[in-house]
GROMACS .gro file of C-alpha atoms in nm:
model
  254
    1MET     CA    1   1.803   1.621  -0.213
    2SER     CA    2   2.016   1.477   0.057
    3LEU     CA    3   2.124   1.163   0.115
    4PRO     CA    4   1.751   1.039   0.258
    5ARG     CA    5   1.726   0.905   0.666
    6LEU     CA    6   1.440   0.706   0.543
    7VAL     CA    7   1.287   0.535   0.245
    8ALA     CA    8   0.944   0.422   0.256
    9PHE     CA    9   0.801   0.192  -0.100
   10ASP     CA   10   0.472   0.112  -0.165
   11LEU     CA   11   0.423  -0.241  -0.170
   12ASP     CA   12   0.225  -0.361  -0.538
   13ASP     CA   13   0.335  -0.393  -0.825
   14THR     CA   14   0.662  -0.189  -0.669
   15LEU     CA   15   0.837  -0.438  -0.357
   16ALA     CA   16   0.611  -0.747  -0.543
   17PRO     CA   17   0.367  -0.815  -0.802
   18SER     CA   18   0.013  -0.740  -0.700
   19LYS     CA   19  -0.030  -0.974  -0.445
   20SER     CA   20   0.251  -1.192  -0.399
   21ALA     CA   21   0.526  -1.299  -0.228
   22ILE     CA   22   0.880  -1.002  -0.272
   23ASP     CA   23   1.187  -1.185  -0.468
   24PRO     CA   24   1.471  -1.325  -0.265
   25ARG     CA   25   1.606  -1.072  -0.464
   26ILE     CA   26   1.406  -0.776  -0.264
   27GLY     CA   27   1.456  -0.963  -0.006
   28ARG     CA   28   1.786  -0.912   0.018
   29GLN     CA   29   1.793  -0.527  -0.043
   30LEU     CA   30   1.521  -0.429   0.172
   31LEU     CA   31   1.824  -0.566   0.454
   32ASP     CA   32   2.068  -0.377   0.330
   33LEU     CA   33   1.884  -0.122   0.324
   34ALA     CA   34   1.796  -0.157   0.731
   35ALA     CA   35   2.118  -0.156   0.785
   36ARG     CA   36   2.154   0.213   0.616
   37VAL     CA   37   1.807   0.397   0.640
   38GLU     CA   38   1.492   0.300   0.818
   39VAL     CA   39   1.270   0.130   0.574
   40ALA     CA   40   0.891   0.132   0.583
   41VAL     CA   41   0.621   0.001   0.405
   42ILE     CA   42   0.324   0.184   0.264
   43SER     CA   43   0.003   0.050   0.124
   44GLY     CA   44  -0.414   0.025   0.080
   45GLY     CA   45  -0.411  -0.416   0.156
   46GLN     CA   46  -0.389  -0.511   0.498
   47LEU     CA   47  -0.131  -0.675   0.714
   48ALA     CA   48  -0.168  -1.018   0.676
   49GLN     CA   49  -0.081  -0.925   0.305
   50PHE     CA   50   0.252  -0.723   0.418
   51THR     CA   51   0.289  -1.027   0.644
   52ALA     CA   52   0.315  -1.295   0.298
   53GLN     CA   53   0.439  -1.060   0.089
   54VAL     CA   54   0.739  -0.865   0.307
   55VAL     CA   55   0.808  -1.020   0.610
   56ASP     CA   56   0.780  -1.364   0.603
   57GLN     CA   57   0.995  -1.370   0.342
   58LEU     CA   58   1.270  -1.143   0.436
   59PRO     CA   59   1.572  -1.371   0.489
   60GLU     CA   60   1.661  -1.491   0.825
   61THR     CA   61   1.859  -1.188   1.053
   62ASP     CA   62   1.863  -1.069   1.401
   63ALA     CA   63   1.596  -0.814   1.550
   64GLU     CA   64   1.793  -0.554   1.619
   65LEU     CA   65   1.765  -0.520   1.158
   66LEU     CA   66   1.385  -0.606   1.194
   67SER     CA   67   1.351  -0.292   1.401
   68HIS     CA   68   1.397  -0.057   1.152
   69PHE     CA   69   1.143  -0.145   0.929
   70HIS     CA   70   0.736   0.030   0.991
   71LEU     CA   71   0.489  -0.145   0.780
   72LEU     CA   72   0.136   0.072   0.733
   73PRO     CA   73  -0.185  -0.073   0.587
   74THR     CA   74  -0.495   0.050   0.438
   75CYS     CA   75  -0.275   0.354   0.380
   76GLY     CA   76  -0.115   0.412   0.713
   77THR     CA   77  -0.445   0.408   0.893
   78GLN     CA   78  -0.244   0.114   1.127
   79TYR     CA   79   0.106   0.147   1.163
   80TYR     CA   80   0.336  -0.164   1.271
   81ARG     CA   81   0.708  -0.244   1.352
   82LEU     CA   82   0.890  -0.503   1.395
   83SER     CA   83   0.997  -0.614   1.744
   84PRO     CA   84   1.136  -0.979   1.909
   85ALA     CA   85   0.794  -1.064   2.006
   86GLY     CA   86   0.666  -1.035   1.706
   87ILE     CA   87   0.439  -0.711   1.454
   88GLU     CA   88   0.370  -0.428   1.774
   89THR     CA   89   0.053  -0.216   1.692
   90ILE     CA   90   0.195   0.098   1.759
   91TYR     CA   91  -0.131   0.214   1.641
   92ALA     CA   92  -0.494   0.060   1.490
   93ARG     CA   93  -0.761   0.304   1.344
   94SER     CA   94  -1.059   0.127   1.244
   95LEU     CA   95  -1.451   0.262   1.065
   96THR     CA   96  -1.718   0.306   1.261
   97ASP     CA   97  -1.994  -0.004   1.231
   98ASP     CA   98  -2.267   0.207   1.028
   99GLN     CA   99  -1.974   0.364   0.808
  100LYS     CA  100  -1.884   0.071   0.693
  101THR     CA  101  -2.241  -0.049   0.632
  102ARG     CA  102  -2.389   0.208   0.451
  103ALA     CA  103  -1.950   0.127   0.273
  104LEU     CA  104  -2.015  -0.161   0.149
  105ALA     CA  105  -2.376  -0.146   0.018
  106ALA     CA  106  -2.261   0.190  -0.203
  107VAL     CA  107  -2.050  -0.039  -0.370
  108GLU     CA  108  -2.223  -0.346  -0.441
  109GLU     CA  109  -2.544  -0.183  -0.516
  110GLU     CA  110  -2.390  -0.001  -0.803
  111ALA     CA  111  -2.089  -0.284  -0.867
  112ARG     CA  112  -2.420  -0.465  -0.964
  113ARG     CA  113  -2.569  -0.192  -1.124
  114LEU     CA  114  -2.272  -0.074  -1.311
  115CYS     CA  115  -2.214  -0.519  -1.440
  116LEU     CA  116  -1.913  -0.488  -1.249
  117TRP     CA  117  -1.972  -0.761  -0.996
  118GLU     CA  118  -1.878  -1.064  -1.198
  119SER     CA  119  -2.003  -1.372  -1.069
  120GLU     CA  120  -1.652  -1.585  -1.118
  121THR     CA  121  -1.407  -1.480  -0.889
  122TRP     CA  122  -1.088  -1.601  -0.687
  123GLY     CA  123  -1.207  -1.539  -0.283
  124PRO     CA  124  -1.432  -1.259  -0.170
  125ILE     CA  125  -1.511  -0.941  -0.353
  126LEU     CA  126  -1.584  -0.749  -0.025
  127GLU     CA  127  -1.393  -0.641   0.248
  128ASP     CA  128  -1.355  -0.536   0.610
  129ARG     CA  129  -1.052  -0.447   0.658
  130GLY     CA  130  -1.118  -0.178   1.001
  131SER     CA  131  -1.021   0.026   0.887
  132GLN     CA  132  -1.094   0.081   0.563
  133ILE     CA  133  -1.382  -0.115   0.324
  134THR     CA  134  -1.185  -0.224   0.003
  135PHE     CA  135  -1.380  -0.343  -0.328
  136SER     CA  136  -1.139  -0.595  -0.560
  137ALA     CA  137  -1.323  -0.725  -0.839
  138LEU     CA  138  -1.273  -1.088  -0.916
  139GLY     CA  139  -1.101  -1.142  -0.596
  140GLN     CA  140  -0.827  -1.107  -0.308
  141GLN     CA  141  -0.670  -1.401  -0.491
  142ALA     CA  142  -0.681  -1.328  -0.849
  143PRO     CA  143  -0.427  -1.402  -0.997
  144VAL     CA  144  -0.211  -1.104  -1.166
  145ASP     CA  145  -0.283  -1.168  -1.542
  146ALA     CA  146  -0.612  -1.166  -1.437
  147LYS     CA  147  -0.652  -0.871  -1.316
  148MET     CA  148  -0.486  -0.655  -1.550
  149ALA     CA  149  -0.707  -0.853  -1.853
  150TRP     CA  150  -0.999  -0.720  -1.628
  151ASP     CA  151  -0.916  -0.311  -1.665
  152PRO     CA  152  -0.672  -0.265  -1.851
  153THR     CA  153  -0.714   0.111  -1.948
  154GLY     CA  154  -0.882   0.189  -1.566
  155GLU     CA  155  -1.246   0.258  -1.664
  156LYS     CA  156  -1.450   0.042  -1.545
  157LYS     CA  157  -1.358   0.103  -1.167
  158ASN     CA  158  -1.273   0.490  -1.210
  159ALA     CA  159  -1.661   0.420  -1.295
  160LEU     CA  160  -1.683   0.266  -0.962
  161ARG     CA  161  -1.553   0.507  -0.787
  162ALA     CA  162  -1.700   0.827  -0.857
  163ALA     CA  163  -2.094   0.662  -0.868
  164VAL     CA  164  -2.024   0.534  -0.547
  165ALA     CA  165  -1.799   0.846  -0.404
  166ASP     CA  166  -2.157   0.972  -0.442
  167ARG     CA  167  -2.347   0.736  -0.303
  168ILE     CA  168  -2.235   0.792   0.043
  169PRO     CA  169  -1.991   1.204   0.031
  170ASP     CA  170  -1.908   1.170   0.406
  171LEU     CA  171  -1.603   0.874   0.324
  172GLU     CA  172  -1.327   0.918   0.122
  173VAL     CA  173  -1.375   0.648  -0.183
  174ARG     CA  174  -1.038   0.609  -0.430
  175ALA     CA  175  -0.910   0.324  -0.707
  176GLY     CA  176  -0.660   0.076  -0.496
  177GLY     CA  177  -0.474  -0.146  -0.721
  178SER     CA  178  -0.569  -0.261  -1.034
  179THR     CA  179  -0.897  -0.380  -0.977
  180SER     CA  180  -0.994  -0.289  -0.630
  181VAL     CA  181  -1.102   0.039  -0.438
  182ASP     CA  182  -1.082   0.113  -0.149
  183ILE     CA  183  -1.301   0.366   0.085
  184THR     CA  184  -1.194   0.503   0.403
  185GLU     CA  185  -1.228   0.773   0.637
  186ARG     CA  186  -1.241   1.135   0.446
  187GLY     CA  187  -0.851   1.283   0.356
  188ILE     CA  188  -0.762   0.932   0.443
  189ASP     CA  189  -0.444   0.901   0.147
  190LYS     CA  190  -0.096   0.764   0.189
  191ALA     CA  191   0.020   1.141   0.204
  192TYR     CA  192  -0.236   1.060   0.522
  193GLY     CA  193   0.035   0.749   0.616
  194MET     CA  194   0.320   0.946   0.518
  195THR     CA  195   0.221   1.277   0.801
  196ARG     CA  196   0.184   1.008   1.079
  197LEU     CA  197   0.553   0.811   0.964
  198ILE     CA  198   0.693   1.113   0.971
  199GLU     CA  199   0.510   1.224   1.352
  200GLN     CA  200   0.626   0.884   1.456
  201THR     CA  201   1.008   0.813   1.364
  202GLY     CA  202   1.035   1.243   1.364
  203ILE     CA  203   1.227   1.171   1.004
  204PRO     CA  204   1.198   1.548   0.846
  205GLN     CA  205   1.060   1.481   0.557
  206ASP     CA  206   1.328   1.675   0.287
  207ASP     CA  207   1.457   1.295   0.496
  208ILE     CA  208   1.266   1.118   0.271
  209LEU     CA  209   1.289   0.918  -0.018
  210PHE     CA  210   0.901   0.772  -0.177
  211ILE     CA  211   0.925   0.452  -0.364
  212GLY     CA  212   0.608   0.391  -0.599
  213ASP     CA  213   0.506   0.296  -0.945
  214ARG     CA  214   0.102   0.498  -0.899
  215LEU     CA  215   0.279   0.883  -0.926
  216ASP     CA  216   0.072   0.938  -1.227
  217GLU     CA  217  -0.210   1.190  -1.099
  218THR     CA  218  -0.467   1.028  -1.062
  219GLY     CA  219  -0.211   0.728  -0.959
  220ASN     CA  220  -0.285   0.620  -0.555
  221ASP     CA  221   0.081   0.694  -0.467
  222TYR     CA  222   0.070   1.047  -0.625
  223PRO     CA  223  -0.073   1.190  -0.243
  224VAL     CA  224   0.286   1.116  -0.140
  225LEU     CA  225   0.436   1.329  -0.470
  226ALA     CA  226   0.171   1.644  -0.400
  227MET     CA  227   0.291   1.662   0.006
  228GLY     CA  228   0.625   1.735  -0.131
  229VAL     CA  229   0.803   1.433  -0.074
  230ALA     CA  230   1.115   1.337  -0.315
  231CYS     CA  231   0.964   1.079  -0.480
  232HIS     CA  232   1.111   0.766  -0.772
  233ALA     CA  233   0.872   0.589  -1.028
  234VAL     CA  234   0.898   0.243  -1.116
  235ASP     CA  235   0.718   0.040  -1.375
  236GLY     CA  236   0.769  -0.297  -1.166
  237TRP     CA  237   0.951  -0.473  -0.906
  238GLU     CA  238   1.263  -0.492  -1.114
  239ASP     CA  239   1.209  -0.189  -1.184
  240THR     CA  240   1.260  -0.094  -0.816
  241ALA     CA  241   1.547  -0.340  -0.780
  242GLU     CA  242   1.699  -0.285  -1.022
  243PHE     CA  243   1.759   0.117  -0.824
  244LEU     CA  244   1.812   0.045  -0.549
  245ASP     CA  245   2.178  -0.158  -0.647
  246GLN     CA  246   2.264   0.170  -0.743
  247LEU     CA  247   2.123   0.341  -0.411
  248LEU     CA  248   2.309   0.122  -0.219
  249PRO     CA  249   2.636   0.160  -0.276
  250THR     CA  250   2.558   0.525  -0.156
  251LEU     CA  251   2.407   0.465   0.145
  252PRO     CA  252   2.651   0.506   0.465
  253LEU     CA  253   2.620   0.139   0.677
  254ARG     CA  254   2.523   0.296   1.048
   0.00000   0.00000   0.00000
């Protein structure tokens, strides 16, 4: 591909450890990148995670540079831009009350049936993110080492995903992060979010580069690769930082 006009990132385990703040090195690189191209972050997480993990960690800079950031929580069912007034909502879709009720019931009942409902957690297991219901086996604030130890092969998470999908076939049920299952409207994945990003920015697909840690066929970044966007696979934020060290010198300043 030619030099990208937009670089999009997954969040957890790409820009930062799961549910953790970005490293100052990544913060500096993101600003350097925004001085050259548009910068997007797309993840299954909610806006509060984007704010705490990324936006609040960026080095102080001017509003013009921040205007080149695009935030797409819950796989792009919500879309925000940074502005002098703060975070500006471009759009935000939501599940209906009926969809939320059925999703919450299905995932809790199936988790209990499969003995995956933990009694000791770090925060709530279930979360209503508006456009997405998320099950986090150990709670939203669980430490990374505990999450990695809970389901190292992904077997538990994938079994729950399949069981819940059978219960609510009208909704999309996907394996999310290391211990999470996400439920959205049908057809909602990161390809959906990337398509909306293309519509909003007017930047063609061929001019976009996506960076993610789960580009394998069972990973939640794979839909971006499958839609034909140029992708670069990483294994943790350190890999991302090293790749950006190589990419940044090739991109001219605006």
